[in-house]
mmCIF file of C-alpha atoms in Angstrom:
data_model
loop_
_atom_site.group_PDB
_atom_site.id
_atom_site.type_symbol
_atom_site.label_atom_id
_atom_site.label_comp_id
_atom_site.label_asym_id
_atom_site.label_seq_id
_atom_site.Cartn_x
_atom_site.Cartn_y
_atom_site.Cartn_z
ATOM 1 C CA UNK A 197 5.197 -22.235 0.424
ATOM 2 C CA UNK A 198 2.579 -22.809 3.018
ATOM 3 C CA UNK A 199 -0.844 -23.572 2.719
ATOM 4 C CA UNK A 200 -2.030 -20.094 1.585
ATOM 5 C CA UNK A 201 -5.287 -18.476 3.794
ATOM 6 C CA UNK A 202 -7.825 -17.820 1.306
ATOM 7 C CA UNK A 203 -11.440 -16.875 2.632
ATOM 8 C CA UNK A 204 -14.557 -15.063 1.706
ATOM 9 C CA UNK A 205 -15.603 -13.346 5.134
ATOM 10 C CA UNK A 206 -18.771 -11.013 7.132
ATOM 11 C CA UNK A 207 -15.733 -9.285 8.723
ATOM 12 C CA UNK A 208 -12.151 -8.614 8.542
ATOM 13 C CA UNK A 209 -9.983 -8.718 11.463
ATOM 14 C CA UNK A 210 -6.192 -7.225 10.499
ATOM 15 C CA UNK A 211 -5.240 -7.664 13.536
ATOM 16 C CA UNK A 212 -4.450 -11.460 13.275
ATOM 17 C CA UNK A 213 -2.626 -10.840 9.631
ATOM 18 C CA UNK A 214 1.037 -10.574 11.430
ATOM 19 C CA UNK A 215 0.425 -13.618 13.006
ATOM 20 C CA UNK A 216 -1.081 -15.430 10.216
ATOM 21 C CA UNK A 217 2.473 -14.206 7.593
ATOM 22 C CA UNK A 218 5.272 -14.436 10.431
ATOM 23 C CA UNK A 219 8.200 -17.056 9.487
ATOM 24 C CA UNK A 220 11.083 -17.849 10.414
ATOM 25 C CA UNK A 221 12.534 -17.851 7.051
ATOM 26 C CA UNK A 222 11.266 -14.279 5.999
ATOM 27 C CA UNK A 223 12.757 -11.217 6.317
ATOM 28 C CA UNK A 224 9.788 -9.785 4.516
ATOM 29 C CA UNK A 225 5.721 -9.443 5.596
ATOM 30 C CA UNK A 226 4.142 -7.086 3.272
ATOM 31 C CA UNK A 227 0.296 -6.274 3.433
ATOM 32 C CA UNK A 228 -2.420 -4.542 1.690
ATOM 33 C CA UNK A 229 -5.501 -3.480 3.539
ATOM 34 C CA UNK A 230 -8.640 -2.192 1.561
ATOM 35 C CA UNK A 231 -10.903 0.118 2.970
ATOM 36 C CA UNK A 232 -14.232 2.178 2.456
ATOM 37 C CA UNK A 233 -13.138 5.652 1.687
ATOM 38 C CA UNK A 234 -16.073 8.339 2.124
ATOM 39 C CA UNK A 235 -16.159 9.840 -1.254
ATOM 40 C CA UNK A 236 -16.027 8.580 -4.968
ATOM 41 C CA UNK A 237 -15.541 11.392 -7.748
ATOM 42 C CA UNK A 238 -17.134 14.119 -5.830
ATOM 43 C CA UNK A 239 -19.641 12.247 -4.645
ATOM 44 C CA UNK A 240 -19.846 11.101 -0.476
ATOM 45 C CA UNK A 241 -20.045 7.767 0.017
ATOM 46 C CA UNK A 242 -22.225 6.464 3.171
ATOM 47 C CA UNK A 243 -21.121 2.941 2.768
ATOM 48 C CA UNK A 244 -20.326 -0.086 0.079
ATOM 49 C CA UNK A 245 -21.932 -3.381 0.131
ATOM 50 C CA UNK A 246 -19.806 -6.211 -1.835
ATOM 51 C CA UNK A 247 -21.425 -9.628 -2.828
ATOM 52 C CA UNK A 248 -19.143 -12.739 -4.064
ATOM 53 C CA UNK A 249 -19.898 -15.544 -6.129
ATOM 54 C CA UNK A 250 -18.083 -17.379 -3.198
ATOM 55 C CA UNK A 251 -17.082 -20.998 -4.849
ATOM 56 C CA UNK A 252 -15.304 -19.431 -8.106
ATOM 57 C CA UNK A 253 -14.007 -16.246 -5.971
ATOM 58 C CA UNK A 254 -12.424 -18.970 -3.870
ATOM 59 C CA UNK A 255 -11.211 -20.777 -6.670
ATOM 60 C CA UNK A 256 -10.071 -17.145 -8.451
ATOM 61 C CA UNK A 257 -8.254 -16.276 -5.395
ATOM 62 C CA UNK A 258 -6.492 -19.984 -5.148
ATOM 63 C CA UNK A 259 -5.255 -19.314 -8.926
ATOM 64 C CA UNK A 260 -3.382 -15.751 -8.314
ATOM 65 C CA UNK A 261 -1.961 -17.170 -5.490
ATOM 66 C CA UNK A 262 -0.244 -19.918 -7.510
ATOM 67 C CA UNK A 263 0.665 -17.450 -10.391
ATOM 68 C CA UNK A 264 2.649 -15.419 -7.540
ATOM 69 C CA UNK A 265 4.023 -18.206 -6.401
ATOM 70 C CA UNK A 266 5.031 -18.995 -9.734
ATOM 71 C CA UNK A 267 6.717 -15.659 -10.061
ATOM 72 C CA UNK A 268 7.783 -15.108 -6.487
ATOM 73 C CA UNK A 269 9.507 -17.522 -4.001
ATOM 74 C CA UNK A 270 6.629 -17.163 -1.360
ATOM 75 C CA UNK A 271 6.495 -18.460 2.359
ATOM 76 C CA UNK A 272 3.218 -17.369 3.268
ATOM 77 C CA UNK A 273 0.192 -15.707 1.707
ATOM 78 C CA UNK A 274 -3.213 -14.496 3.373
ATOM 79 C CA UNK A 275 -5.914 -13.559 0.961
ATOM 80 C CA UNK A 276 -8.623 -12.583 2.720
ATOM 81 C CA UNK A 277 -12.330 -10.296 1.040
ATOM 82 C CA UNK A 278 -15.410 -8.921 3.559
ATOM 83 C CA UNK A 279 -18.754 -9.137 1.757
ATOM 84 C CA UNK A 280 -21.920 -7.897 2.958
ATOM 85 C CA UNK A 281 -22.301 -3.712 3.712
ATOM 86 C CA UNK A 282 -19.405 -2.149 4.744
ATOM 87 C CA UNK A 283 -19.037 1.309 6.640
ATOM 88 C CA UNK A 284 -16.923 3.794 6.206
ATOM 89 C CA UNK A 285 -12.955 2.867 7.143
ATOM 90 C CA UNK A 286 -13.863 -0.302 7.768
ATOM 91 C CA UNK A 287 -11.705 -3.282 5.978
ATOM 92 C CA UNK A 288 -13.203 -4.883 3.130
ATOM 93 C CA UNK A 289 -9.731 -6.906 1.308
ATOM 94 C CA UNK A 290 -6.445 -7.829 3.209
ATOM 95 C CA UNK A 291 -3.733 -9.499 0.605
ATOM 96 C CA UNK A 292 -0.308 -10.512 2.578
ATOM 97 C CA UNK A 293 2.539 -12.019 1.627
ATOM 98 C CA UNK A 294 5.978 -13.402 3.636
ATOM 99 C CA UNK A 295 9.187 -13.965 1.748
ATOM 100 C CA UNK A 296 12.708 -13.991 2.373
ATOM 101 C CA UNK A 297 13.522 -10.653 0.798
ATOM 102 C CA UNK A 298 11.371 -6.982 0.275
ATOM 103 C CA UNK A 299 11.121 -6.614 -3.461
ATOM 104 C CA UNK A 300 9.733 -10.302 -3.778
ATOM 105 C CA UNK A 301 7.186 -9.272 -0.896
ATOM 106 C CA UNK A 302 6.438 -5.957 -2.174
ATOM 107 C CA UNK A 303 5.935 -7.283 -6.051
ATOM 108 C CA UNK A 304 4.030 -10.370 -4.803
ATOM 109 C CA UNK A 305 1.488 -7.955 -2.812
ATOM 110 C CA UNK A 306 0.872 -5.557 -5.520
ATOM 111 C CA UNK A 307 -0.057 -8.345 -8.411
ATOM 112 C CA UNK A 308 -2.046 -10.337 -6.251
ATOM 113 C CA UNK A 309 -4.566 -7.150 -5.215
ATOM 114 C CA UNK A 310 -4.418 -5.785 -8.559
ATOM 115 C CA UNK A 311 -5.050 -9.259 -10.350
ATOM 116 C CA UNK A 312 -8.003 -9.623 -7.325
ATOM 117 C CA UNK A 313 -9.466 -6.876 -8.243
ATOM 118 C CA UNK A 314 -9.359 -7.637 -12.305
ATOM 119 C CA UNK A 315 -10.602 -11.202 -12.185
ATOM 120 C CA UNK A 316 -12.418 -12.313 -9.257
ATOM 121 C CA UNK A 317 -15.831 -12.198 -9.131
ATOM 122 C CA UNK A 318 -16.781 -9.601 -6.169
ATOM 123 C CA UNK A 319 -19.291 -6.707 -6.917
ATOM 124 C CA UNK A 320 -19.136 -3.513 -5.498
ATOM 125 C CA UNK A 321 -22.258 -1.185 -4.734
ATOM 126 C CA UNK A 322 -21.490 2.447 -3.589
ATOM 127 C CA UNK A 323 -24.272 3.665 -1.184
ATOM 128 C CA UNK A 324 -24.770 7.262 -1.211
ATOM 129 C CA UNK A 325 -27.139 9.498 0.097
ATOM 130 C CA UNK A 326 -29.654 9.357 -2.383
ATOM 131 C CA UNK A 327 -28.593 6.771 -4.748
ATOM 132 C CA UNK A 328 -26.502 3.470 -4.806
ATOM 133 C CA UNK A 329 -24.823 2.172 -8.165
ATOM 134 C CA UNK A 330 -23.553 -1.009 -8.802
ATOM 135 C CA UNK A 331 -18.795 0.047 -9.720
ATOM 136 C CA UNK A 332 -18.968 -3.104 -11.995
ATOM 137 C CA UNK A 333 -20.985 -5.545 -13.793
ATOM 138 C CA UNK A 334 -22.931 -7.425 -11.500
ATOM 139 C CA UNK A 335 -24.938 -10.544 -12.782
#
């Protein structure tokens, strides 16, 4: 595997993600874009701000990446989180993965954003019109 792309960013361009996965030895790119949806419950929600503890999320991050790789023969990985208030549709996670065959990619993807969102230490506020609560313990 390739050095992975692991980063803690203002902004999220998924644009570049193709790019940043393609291989000549993959006949696989599979990736996961979060997103701020505009309601939670039955609530509306006006936007989400997200804050990191950025040295262990970084280090977090680097650890799923080698338990995929551990499970999954992996070519290239992009893990990439937004912090800071985010509108509406705009991108706040991108996970990515490159491998030679589908079910590896597709398996690789869904443990790394699911594991991402279990153990690494990103908080998420919900900003509604007259409130805003914290989704998880924040320190």
């Amino acid at each position: 595997m390739e050095k992975p792309i692991i980063e803690i960013v203002e902004a999220i361009d998924t644009a570049k993600v193709y790019d940043e996965l393609s291989d000549a030895k993959s006949g696989g790119i599979c990736v996961f874009v979060g997103t701020v949806r505009d309601f939670t419950h039955t609530e509306t929600v006006i936007s989400l701000e997200f804050e990191a503890y950025e040295s262990m999320a970084l280090k977090e991050m680097a650890k799923i990446v080698e338990q995929a790789a551990a499970k999954w023969p992996l070519n290239k990985v992009v893990i990439r989180h937004a912090v800071g208030l985010k509108k509406v549709q705009e991108p706040v996670v991108v996970i990515g993965v490159s491998t030679a065959h589908r079910d590896a990619c597709f398996a690789a993807c869904r443990y790394m954003i699911d594991t991402l969102k279990e153990t690494v230490p990103i908080w998420k506020k919900e900003m509604f019109k007259d409130k805003s609560v914290w989704v998880s313990a924040h320190p």
